[in-house]
XYZ file of C-alpha atoms in Angstrom:
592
model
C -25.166 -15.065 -13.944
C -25.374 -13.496 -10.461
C -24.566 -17.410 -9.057
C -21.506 -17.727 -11.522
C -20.470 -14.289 -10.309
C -20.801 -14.860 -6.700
C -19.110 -18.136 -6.959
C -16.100 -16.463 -8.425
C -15.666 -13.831 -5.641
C -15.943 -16.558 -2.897
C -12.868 -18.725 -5.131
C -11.376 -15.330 -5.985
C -11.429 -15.220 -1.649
C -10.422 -18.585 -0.797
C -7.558 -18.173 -2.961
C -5.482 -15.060 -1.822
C -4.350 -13.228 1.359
C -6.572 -9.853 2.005
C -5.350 -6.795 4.271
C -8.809 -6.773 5.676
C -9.029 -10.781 7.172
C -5.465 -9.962 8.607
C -6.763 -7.241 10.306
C -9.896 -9.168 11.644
C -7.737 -11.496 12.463
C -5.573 -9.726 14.501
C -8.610 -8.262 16.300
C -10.108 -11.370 16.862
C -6.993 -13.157 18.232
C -6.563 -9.856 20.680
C -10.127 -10.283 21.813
C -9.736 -13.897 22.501
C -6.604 -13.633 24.095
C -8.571 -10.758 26.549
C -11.466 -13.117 27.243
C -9.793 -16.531 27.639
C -6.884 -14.936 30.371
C -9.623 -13.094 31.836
C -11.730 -16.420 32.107
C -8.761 -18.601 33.108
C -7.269 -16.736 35.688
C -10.348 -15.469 37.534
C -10.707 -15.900 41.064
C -13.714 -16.232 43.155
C -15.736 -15.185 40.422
C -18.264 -17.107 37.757
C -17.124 -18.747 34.394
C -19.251 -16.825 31.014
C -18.778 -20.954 30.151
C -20.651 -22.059 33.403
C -23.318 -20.159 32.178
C -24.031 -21.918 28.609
C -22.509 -25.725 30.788
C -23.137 -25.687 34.221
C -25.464 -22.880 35.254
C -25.583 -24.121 38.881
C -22.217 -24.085 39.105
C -22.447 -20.211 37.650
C -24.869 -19.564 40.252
C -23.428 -20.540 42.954
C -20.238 -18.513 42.067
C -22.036 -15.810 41.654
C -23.820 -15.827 44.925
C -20.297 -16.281 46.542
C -18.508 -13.450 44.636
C -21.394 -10.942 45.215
C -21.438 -11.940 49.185
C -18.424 -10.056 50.214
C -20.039 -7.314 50.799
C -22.589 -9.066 53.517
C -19.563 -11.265 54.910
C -17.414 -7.824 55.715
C -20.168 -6.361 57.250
C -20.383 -9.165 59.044
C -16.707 -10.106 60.113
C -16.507 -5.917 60.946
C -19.266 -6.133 63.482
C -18.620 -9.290 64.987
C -14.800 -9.050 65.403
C -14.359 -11.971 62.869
C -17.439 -13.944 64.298
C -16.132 -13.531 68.257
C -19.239 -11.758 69.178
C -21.469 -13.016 66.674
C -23.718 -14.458 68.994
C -24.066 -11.293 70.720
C -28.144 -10.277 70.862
C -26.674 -6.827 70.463
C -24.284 -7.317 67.528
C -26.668 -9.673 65.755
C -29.033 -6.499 65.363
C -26.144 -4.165 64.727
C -25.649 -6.564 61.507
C -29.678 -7.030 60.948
C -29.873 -3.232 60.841
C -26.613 -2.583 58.634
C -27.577 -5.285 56.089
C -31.328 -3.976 55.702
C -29.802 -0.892 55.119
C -27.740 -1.537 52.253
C -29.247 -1.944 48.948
C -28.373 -6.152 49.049
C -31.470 -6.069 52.003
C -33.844 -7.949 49.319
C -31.505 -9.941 47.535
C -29.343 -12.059 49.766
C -29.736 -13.703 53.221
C -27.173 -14.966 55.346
C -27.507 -17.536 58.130
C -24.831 -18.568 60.234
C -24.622 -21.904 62.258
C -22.429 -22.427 65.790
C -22.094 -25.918 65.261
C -20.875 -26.843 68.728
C -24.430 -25.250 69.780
C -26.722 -25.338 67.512
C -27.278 -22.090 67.530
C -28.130 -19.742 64.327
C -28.040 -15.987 63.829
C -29.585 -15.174 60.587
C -31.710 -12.356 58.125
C -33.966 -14.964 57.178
C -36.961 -14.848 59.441
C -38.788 -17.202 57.338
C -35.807 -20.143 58.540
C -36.811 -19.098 62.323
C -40.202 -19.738 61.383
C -40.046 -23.310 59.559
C -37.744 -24.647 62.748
C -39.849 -22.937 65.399
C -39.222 -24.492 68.894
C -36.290 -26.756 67.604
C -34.719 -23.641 66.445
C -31.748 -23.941 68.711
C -30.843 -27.331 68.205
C -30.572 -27.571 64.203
C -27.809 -28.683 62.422
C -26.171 -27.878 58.650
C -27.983 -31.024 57.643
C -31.368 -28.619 58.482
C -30.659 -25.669 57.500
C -29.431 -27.559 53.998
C -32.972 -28.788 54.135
C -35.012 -26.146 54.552
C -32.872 -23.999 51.376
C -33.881 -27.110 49.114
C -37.454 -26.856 50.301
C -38.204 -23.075 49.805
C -36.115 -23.746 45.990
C -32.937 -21.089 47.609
C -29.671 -21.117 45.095
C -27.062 -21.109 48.099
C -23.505 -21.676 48.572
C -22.334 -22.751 51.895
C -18.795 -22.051 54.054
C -17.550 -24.865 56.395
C -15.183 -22.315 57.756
C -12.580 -25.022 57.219
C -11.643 -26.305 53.795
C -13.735 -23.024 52.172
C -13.779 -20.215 53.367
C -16.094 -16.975 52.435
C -14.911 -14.455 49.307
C -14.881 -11.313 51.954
C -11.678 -13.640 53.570
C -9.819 -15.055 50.246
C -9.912 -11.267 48.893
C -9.002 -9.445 51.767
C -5.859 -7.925 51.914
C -5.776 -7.853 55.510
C -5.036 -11.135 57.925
C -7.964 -12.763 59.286
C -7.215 -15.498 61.805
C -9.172 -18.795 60.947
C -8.924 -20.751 64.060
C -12.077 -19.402 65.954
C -13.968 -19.744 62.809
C -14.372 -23.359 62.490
C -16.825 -23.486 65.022
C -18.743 -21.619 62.264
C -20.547 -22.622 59.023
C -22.305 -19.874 56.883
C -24.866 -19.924 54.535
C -25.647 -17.301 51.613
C -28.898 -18.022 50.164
C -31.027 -16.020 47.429
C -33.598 -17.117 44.878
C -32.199 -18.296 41.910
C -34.715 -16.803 39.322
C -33.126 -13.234 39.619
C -29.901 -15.235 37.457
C -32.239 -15.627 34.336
C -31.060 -12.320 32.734
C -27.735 -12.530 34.069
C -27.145 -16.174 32.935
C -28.635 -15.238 29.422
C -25.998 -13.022 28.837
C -23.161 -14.749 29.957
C -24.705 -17.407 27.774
C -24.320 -15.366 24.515
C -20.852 -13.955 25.660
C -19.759 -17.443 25.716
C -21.427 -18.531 21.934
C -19.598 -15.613 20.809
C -16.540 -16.423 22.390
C -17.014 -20.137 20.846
C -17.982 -18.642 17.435
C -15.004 -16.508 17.267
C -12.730 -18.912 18.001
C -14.254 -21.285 15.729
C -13.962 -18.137 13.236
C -10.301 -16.991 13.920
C -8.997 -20.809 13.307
C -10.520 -21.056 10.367
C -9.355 -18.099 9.426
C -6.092 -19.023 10.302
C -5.592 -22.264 8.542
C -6.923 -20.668 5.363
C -4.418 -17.639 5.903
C -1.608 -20.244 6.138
C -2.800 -22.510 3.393
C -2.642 -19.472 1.039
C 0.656 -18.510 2.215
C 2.238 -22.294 1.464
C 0.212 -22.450 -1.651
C -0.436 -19.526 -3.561
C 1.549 -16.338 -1.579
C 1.890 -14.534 -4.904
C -2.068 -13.563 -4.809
C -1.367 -10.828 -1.845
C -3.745 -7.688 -1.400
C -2.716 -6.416 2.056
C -4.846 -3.116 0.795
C -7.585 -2.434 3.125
C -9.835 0.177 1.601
C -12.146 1.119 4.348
C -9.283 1.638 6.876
C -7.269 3.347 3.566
C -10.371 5.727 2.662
C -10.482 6.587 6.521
C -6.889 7.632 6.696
C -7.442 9.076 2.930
C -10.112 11.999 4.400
C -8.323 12.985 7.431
C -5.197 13.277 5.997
C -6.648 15.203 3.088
C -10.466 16.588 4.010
C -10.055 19.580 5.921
C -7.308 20.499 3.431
C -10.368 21.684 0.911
C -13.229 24.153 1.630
C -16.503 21.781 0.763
C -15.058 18.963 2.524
C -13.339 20.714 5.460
C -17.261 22.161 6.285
C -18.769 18.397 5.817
C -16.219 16.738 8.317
C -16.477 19.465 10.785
C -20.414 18.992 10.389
C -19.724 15.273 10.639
C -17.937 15.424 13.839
C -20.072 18.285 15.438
C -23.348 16.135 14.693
C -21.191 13.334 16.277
C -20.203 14.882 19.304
C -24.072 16.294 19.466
C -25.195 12.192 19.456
C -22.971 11.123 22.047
C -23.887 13.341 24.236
C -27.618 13.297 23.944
C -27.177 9.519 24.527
C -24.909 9.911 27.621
C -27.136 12.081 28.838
C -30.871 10.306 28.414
C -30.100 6.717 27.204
C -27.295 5.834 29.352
C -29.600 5.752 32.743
C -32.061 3.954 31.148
C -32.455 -0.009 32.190
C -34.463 -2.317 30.253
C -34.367 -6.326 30.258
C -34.396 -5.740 26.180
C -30.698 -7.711 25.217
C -30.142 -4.364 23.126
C -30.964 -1.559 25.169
C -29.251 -3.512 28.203
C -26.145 -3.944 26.430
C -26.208 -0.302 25.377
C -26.947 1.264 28.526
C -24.539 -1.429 30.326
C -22.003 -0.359 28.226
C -22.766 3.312 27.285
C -19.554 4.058 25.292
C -18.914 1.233 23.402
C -22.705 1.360 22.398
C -22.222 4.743 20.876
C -19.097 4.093 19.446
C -21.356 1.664 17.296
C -24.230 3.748 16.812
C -22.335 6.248 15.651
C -20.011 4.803 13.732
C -22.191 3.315 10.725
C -23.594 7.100 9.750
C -20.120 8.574 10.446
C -18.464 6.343 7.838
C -21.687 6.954 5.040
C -20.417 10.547 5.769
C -16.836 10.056 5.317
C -17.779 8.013 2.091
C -20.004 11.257 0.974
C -16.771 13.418 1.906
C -14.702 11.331 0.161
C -16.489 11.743 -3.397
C -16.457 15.437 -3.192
C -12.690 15.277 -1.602
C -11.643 13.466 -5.107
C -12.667 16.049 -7.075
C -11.210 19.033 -4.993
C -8.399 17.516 -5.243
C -8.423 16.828 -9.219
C -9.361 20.323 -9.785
C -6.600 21.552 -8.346
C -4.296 19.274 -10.200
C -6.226 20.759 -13.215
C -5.483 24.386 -12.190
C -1.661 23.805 -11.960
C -1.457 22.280 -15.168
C -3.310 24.986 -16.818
C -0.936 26.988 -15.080
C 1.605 25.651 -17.016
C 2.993 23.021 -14.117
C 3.694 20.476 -16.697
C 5.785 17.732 -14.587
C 2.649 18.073 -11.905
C 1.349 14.577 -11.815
C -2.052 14.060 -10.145
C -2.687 11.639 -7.617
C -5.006 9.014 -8.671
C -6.064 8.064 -5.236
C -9.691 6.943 -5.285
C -11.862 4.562 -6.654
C -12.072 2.715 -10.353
C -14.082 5.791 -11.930
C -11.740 8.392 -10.171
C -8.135 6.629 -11.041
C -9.832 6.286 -14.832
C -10.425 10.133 -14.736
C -7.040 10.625 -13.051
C -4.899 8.431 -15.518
C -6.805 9.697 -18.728
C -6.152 13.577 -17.498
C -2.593 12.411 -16.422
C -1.878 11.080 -19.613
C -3.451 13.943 -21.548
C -0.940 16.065 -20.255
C 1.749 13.855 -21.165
C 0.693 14.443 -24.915
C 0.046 17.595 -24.143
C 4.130 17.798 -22.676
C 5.153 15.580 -25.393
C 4.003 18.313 -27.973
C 4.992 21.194 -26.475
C 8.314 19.818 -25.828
C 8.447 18.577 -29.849
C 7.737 22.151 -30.329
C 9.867 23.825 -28.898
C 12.880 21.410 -30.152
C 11.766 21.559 -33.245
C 11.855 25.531 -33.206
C 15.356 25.161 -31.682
C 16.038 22.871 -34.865
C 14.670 25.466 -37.703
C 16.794 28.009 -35.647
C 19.765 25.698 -35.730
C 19.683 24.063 -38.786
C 18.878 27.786 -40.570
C 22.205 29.016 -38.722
C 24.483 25.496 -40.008
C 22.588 25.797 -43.753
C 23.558 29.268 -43.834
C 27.028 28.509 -42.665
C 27.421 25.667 -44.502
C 26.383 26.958 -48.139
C 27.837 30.358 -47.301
C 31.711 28.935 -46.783
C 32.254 27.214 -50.143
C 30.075 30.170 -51.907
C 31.966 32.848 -50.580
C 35.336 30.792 -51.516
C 33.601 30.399 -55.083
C 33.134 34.173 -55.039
C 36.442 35.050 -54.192
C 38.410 32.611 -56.738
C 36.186 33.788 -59.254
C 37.157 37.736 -58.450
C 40.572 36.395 -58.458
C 40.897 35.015 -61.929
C 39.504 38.183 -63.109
C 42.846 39.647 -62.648
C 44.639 39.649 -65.645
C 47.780 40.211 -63.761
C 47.726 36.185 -62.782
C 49.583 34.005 -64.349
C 48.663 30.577 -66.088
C 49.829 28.413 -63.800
C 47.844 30.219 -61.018
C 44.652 30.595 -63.034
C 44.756 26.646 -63.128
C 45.236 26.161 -59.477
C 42.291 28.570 -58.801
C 40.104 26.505 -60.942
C 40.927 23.408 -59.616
C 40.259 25.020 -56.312
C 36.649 26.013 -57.638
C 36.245 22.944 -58.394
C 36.298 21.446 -55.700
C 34.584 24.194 -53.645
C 31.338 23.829 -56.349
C 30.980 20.160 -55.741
C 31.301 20.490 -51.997
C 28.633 22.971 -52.568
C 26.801 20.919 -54.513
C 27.472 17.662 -52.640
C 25.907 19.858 -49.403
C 22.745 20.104 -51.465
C 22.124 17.355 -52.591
C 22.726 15.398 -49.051
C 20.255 18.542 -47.944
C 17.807 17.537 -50.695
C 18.177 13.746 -49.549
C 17.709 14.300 -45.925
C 13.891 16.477 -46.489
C 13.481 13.547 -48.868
C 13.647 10.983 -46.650
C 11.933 12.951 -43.937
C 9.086 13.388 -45.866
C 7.818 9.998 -45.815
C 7.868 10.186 -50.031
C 11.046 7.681 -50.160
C 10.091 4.567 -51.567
C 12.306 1.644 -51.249
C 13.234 -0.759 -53.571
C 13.963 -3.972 -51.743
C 15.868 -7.118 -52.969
C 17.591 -9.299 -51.561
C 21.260 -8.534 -50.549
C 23.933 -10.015 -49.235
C 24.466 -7.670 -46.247
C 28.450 -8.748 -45.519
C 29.605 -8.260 -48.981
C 27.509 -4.490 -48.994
C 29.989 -3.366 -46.198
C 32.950 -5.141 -46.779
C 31.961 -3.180 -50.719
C 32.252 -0.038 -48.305
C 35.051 -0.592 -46.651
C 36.987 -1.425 -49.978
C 35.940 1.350 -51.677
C 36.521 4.152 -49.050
C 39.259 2.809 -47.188
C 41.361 4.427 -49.507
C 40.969 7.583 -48.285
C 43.612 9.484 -45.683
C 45.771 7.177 -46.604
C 47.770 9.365 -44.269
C 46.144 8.446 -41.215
C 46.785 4.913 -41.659
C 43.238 3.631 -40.603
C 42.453 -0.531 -40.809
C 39.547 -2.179 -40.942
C 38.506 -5.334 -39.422
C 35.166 -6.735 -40.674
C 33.822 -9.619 -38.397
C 31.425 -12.524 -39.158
C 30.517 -16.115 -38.397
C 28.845 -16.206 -41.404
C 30.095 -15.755 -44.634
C 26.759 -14.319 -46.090
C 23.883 -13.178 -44.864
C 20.663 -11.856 -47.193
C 18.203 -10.110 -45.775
C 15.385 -7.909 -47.738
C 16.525 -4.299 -47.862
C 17.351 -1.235 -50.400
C 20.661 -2.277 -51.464
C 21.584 1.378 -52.898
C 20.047 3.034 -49.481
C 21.615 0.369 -47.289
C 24.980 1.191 -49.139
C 24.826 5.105 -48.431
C 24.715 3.816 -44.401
C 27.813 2.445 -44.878
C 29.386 4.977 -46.530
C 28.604 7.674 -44.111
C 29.300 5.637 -41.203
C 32.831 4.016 -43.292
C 33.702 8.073 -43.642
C 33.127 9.408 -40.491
C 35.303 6.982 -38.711
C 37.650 8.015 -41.433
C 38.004 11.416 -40.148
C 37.478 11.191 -37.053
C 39.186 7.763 -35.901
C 43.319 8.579 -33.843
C 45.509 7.711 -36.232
C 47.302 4.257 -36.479
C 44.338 2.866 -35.241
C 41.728 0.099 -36.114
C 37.937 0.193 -36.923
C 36.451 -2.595 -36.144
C 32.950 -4.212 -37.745
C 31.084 -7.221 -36.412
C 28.077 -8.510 -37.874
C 25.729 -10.653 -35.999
C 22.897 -13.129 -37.308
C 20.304 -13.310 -34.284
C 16.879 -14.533 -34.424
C 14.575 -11.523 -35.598
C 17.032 -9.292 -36.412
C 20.594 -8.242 -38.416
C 23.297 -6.543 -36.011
C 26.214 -4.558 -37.236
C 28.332 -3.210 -34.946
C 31.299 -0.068 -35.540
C 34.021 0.658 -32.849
C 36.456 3.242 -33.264
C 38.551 5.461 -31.439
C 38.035 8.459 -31.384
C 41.029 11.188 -32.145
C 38.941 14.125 -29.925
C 37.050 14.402 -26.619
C 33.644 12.610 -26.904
C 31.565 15.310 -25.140
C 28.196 15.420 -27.424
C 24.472 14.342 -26.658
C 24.369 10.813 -28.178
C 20.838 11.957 -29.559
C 21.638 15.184 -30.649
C 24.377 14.164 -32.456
C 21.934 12.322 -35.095
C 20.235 15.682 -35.486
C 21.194 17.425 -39.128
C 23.743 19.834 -39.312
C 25.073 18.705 -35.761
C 28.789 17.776 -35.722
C 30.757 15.507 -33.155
C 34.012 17.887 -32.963
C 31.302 20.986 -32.238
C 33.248 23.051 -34.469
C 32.091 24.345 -37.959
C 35.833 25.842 -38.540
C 37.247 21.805 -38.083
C 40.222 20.937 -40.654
C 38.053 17.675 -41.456
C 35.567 18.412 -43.622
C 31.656 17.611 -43.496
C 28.091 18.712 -43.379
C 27.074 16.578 -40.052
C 24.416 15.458 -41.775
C 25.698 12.088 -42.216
C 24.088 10.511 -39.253
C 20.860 11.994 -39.680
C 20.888 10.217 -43.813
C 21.738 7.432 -41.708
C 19.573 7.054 -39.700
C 16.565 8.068 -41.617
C 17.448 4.881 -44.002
C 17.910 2.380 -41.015
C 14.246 3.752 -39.778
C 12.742 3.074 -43.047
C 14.044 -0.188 -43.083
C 11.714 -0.423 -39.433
C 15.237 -0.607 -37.732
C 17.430 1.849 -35.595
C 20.570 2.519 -34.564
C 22.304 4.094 -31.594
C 25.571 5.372 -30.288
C 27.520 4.390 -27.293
C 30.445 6.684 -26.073
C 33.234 5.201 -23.341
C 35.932 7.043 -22.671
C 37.461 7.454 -26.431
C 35.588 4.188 -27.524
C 33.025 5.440 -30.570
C 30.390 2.532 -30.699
C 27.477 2.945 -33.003
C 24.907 -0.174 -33.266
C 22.786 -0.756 -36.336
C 19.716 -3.402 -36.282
C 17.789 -4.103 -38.893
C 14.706 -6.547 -38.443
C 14.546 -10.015 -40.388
């Protein structure tokens, strides 16, 4: 299992583009670039590659870089080798060289090769020539190096010349020189440590190039191949930013990063102060003590991140508590961060969408108090206007001073103002009905075009003064679909009426029925004969009217839309409206 699972993350790896290798990347390219300029364009100073390739080539640079010292002292004394020959100035330069902390490291010996004559710090090269010590040659002195096992570099004074000369700034003339060659001579076992770790500079050099093209190619494969898998997230580098932007924001983790950073500081120090002077040929401590700040930059830095991690857990939940206090506050709309890991964004979203509900209700409540308010106001209204009318008419006809004709037009008035009453209470009755969830529908199959075109026939009759037409719409010329005919039918009828009353007169209502794949679209477009300035929801509310007036000339309960609706929902469809300009559009779908 653990196989399976690692194989997965290494094809999960191979397969995308991570933030982190990028970054790597970059640093490894910027290193690289460092090294190789510094190793291509150095000058009179050894290759980290002659080290691990050539290492006599590495010494010998070496021995000529670190030279210049010896060689100014030299030139300075001697007036650029005039007076080198000089008993008095070749002791002058003895003395000065001994002097200098180089004494036991290099030797110099330098050859008149008209003469044969050598001034040198190497009493030993006296003593191997003895009485032939004047009339040696570079041939001898070449000689007597090899013999005694000296690493040397030697300076013809005409085609080389020594580094003291090639890095001085200041103009040295070379013509008396070429009666001079010099020798620089040391042993070569005091390289070992040196070469060692030039050696391992260069591997790592080598290995990171090796490292940063494969890197590369695989970077660039994914990019051709698959540059949809992209995670440019990097989450140590995030979580780093994540606790200084927000840690010393809180108490508990405001106290643990200055702690952090004060036992930090307290580390750094203590190593400046005792480790940095220490020298040891161990590869560690030398590197540590050769490069003091970058090797506490690393010691440091592993228990300084564990810290920020620790800070980090604690910084989460600060920060979700005080999202929690706000909402119990009654901050609603405050949305808490999920910034963190899996466990914290699952505590995050789960709180986060506990308050939703929790909005959700609260919101439902509140309309729905608005509604009881409302619809007790419109109910009240409503009943009230045709009872009072009732009450009056009846007063009325108990006059006895009316006459016949009268008393007949006061009960046809009654009438009519009964069954409105009793037409508001029944569509009252209907609309708690079908609210209730109690409504059971009686499905068969029905020929939806003919059930509104049965509509529009049977209502279009009415304000016959307005002079409204219909124009019903179909490719088809029947469509059945599964539905409560009788329900189905009272949708039309509400919808066929209101665009009765409230469609500009001389005008057209137009129906189009579509036959799409899941589902049964009928459309209704009027226009309107008033300024369309409602809440498309609201308006399906009961009680709620589209002219906002209860005192209108046309007639109605507003609770049309709301029957309407309630049927199309049982039926698992829905319906909207869609206002532009004095365009009425109202969209019913009903599922197959």
């Amino acid at each position: 299992m653990l196989v399976i699972k690692l194989k997965e993350i290494i094809k999960r790896y191979l397969r995308g583009i991570w933030g982190i290798e990028i970054l790597v990347l970059v640093i490894l390219i910027g290193f690289l670039t460092i090294s190789y300029v510094k190793e291509f364009n150095r000058q009179n100073t050894p290759g980290v590659f002659d080290s691990l390739f050539n290492e006599q080539k590495f010494i010998k640079d070496t021995i000529y870089s670190e030279t210049e010292e010896i060689a100014n002292m030299i030139y300075y004394l001697s007036n650029n080798l005039k007076y080198i020959e000089d008993y008095d100035v070749d002791k002058k330069i003895e003395a000065k060289v001994y002097g200098e902390s180089l004494k036991n490291t290099y030797k110099y010996a330098i050859l008149n090769k008209t003469t044969g004559n050598i001034i040198t710090s190497d009493y030993g090269l006296e003593e191997f020539y003895g009485p032939n010590y004047g009339l040696i040659d570079s041939e001898d002195v070449l000689r007597y190096l090899k013999n005694r096992g000296f690493a040397n570099i030697m300076i013809d004074n005409v085609d080389t010349f020594n580094s003291y000369i090639n890095s001085d700034i200041k103009y040295v003339e070379k013509e008396g020189l070429s009666n001079y060659e010099e020798f620089y001579y040391t042993y070569p076992e005091g390289y070992k440590e040196l070469i060692r770790e030039k050696a391992i500079t260069a591997k790592l050099m080598i290995v990171t190039t090796i490292i940063s093209i494969l890197l590369f190619f695989k970077l660039l494969i994914n990019i051709v191949t698959n540059g949809k898998e992209v995670n440019l997230k990097i989450n140590t580098v995030h979580r780093l930013f994540y606790v200084l932007r927000y840690g010393f924001k809180y108490k508990y983790t405001r106290n643990k990063l200055v702690t952090a950073i004060v036992a930090a500081f307290i580390v750094i120090v203590s190593y400046l102060y005792l480790v940095a002077s220490i020298r040891n040929q161990n590869l560690l401590l030398t590197l540590l003590t050769r490069y003091p700040f970058k090797g506490t930059l690393f010691i440091v830095l592993i228990p300084l991140l564990c810290i920020v991690y620790t800070v980090k857990k604690t910084l989460d939940i600060a920060m979700i508590n005080e999202g929690l206090k706000k909402l119990n506050d009654g901050n609603l709309d405050y949305d808490i961060d999920d910034i963190g890991q899996k466990e914290v964004k699952e505590l995050v979203d789960n709180i986060n969408q506990i308050k939703d509900g929790y909005k959700i209700a609260v919101n439902e409540k509140v309309k729905n108090e608005k509604l009881k308010t409302e619809l007790i106001s419109n109910v009240s209204h409503d009943l009230k206007t045709p009872l009072t009318s009732i009450i009056n008419y009846v007063n009325i006809l108990k006059d006895p001073n009316i006459t016949e004709d009268e008393r007949l037009d006061y009960l046809d008035i009654l009438e009519k103002k009964s069954l409105k009453l009793k037409g508001l209470i029944e569509d009252l009755f209907e609309v708690s009905k079908l609210n209730s969830g109690k409504m059971i529908l009686n499905k068969s199959d029905v020929d939806i075009i003919a059930l509104v075109h049965q509509g529009v026939g049977e209502y279009s009759s009415l304000y016959e003064e307005k002079n409204i037409e219909f124009k019903v719409s179909s490719k088809e010329d029947e469509l059945v679909i599964n539905l409560d005919g009788k329900l189905m039918s009272r949708v039309f009828e509400n919808i066929i009426i209101n665009a009765l009353k409230y469609s500009l007169d001389n005008t057209r209502v137009y129906i189009n029925i579509t036959n799409k794949d899941n589902e049964l679209e009928i459309d209704f477009k009027n226009i309107s004969n008033y300024e369309m300035n409602f809440n498309e929801e609201e308006i399906f509310e009961r009680f709620e009217r589209a002219d906002q007036s209860r005192n209108s000339a046309v007639e109605g309960s507003g609770i049309g839309l709301a029957i309407a609706r309630s049927i199309v929902e049982l039926h698992n469809g829905n319906i909207k409206i869609d206002v532009e300009g004095d365009m009425f559009k109202l969209y019913i779908k009903i599922p197959k």
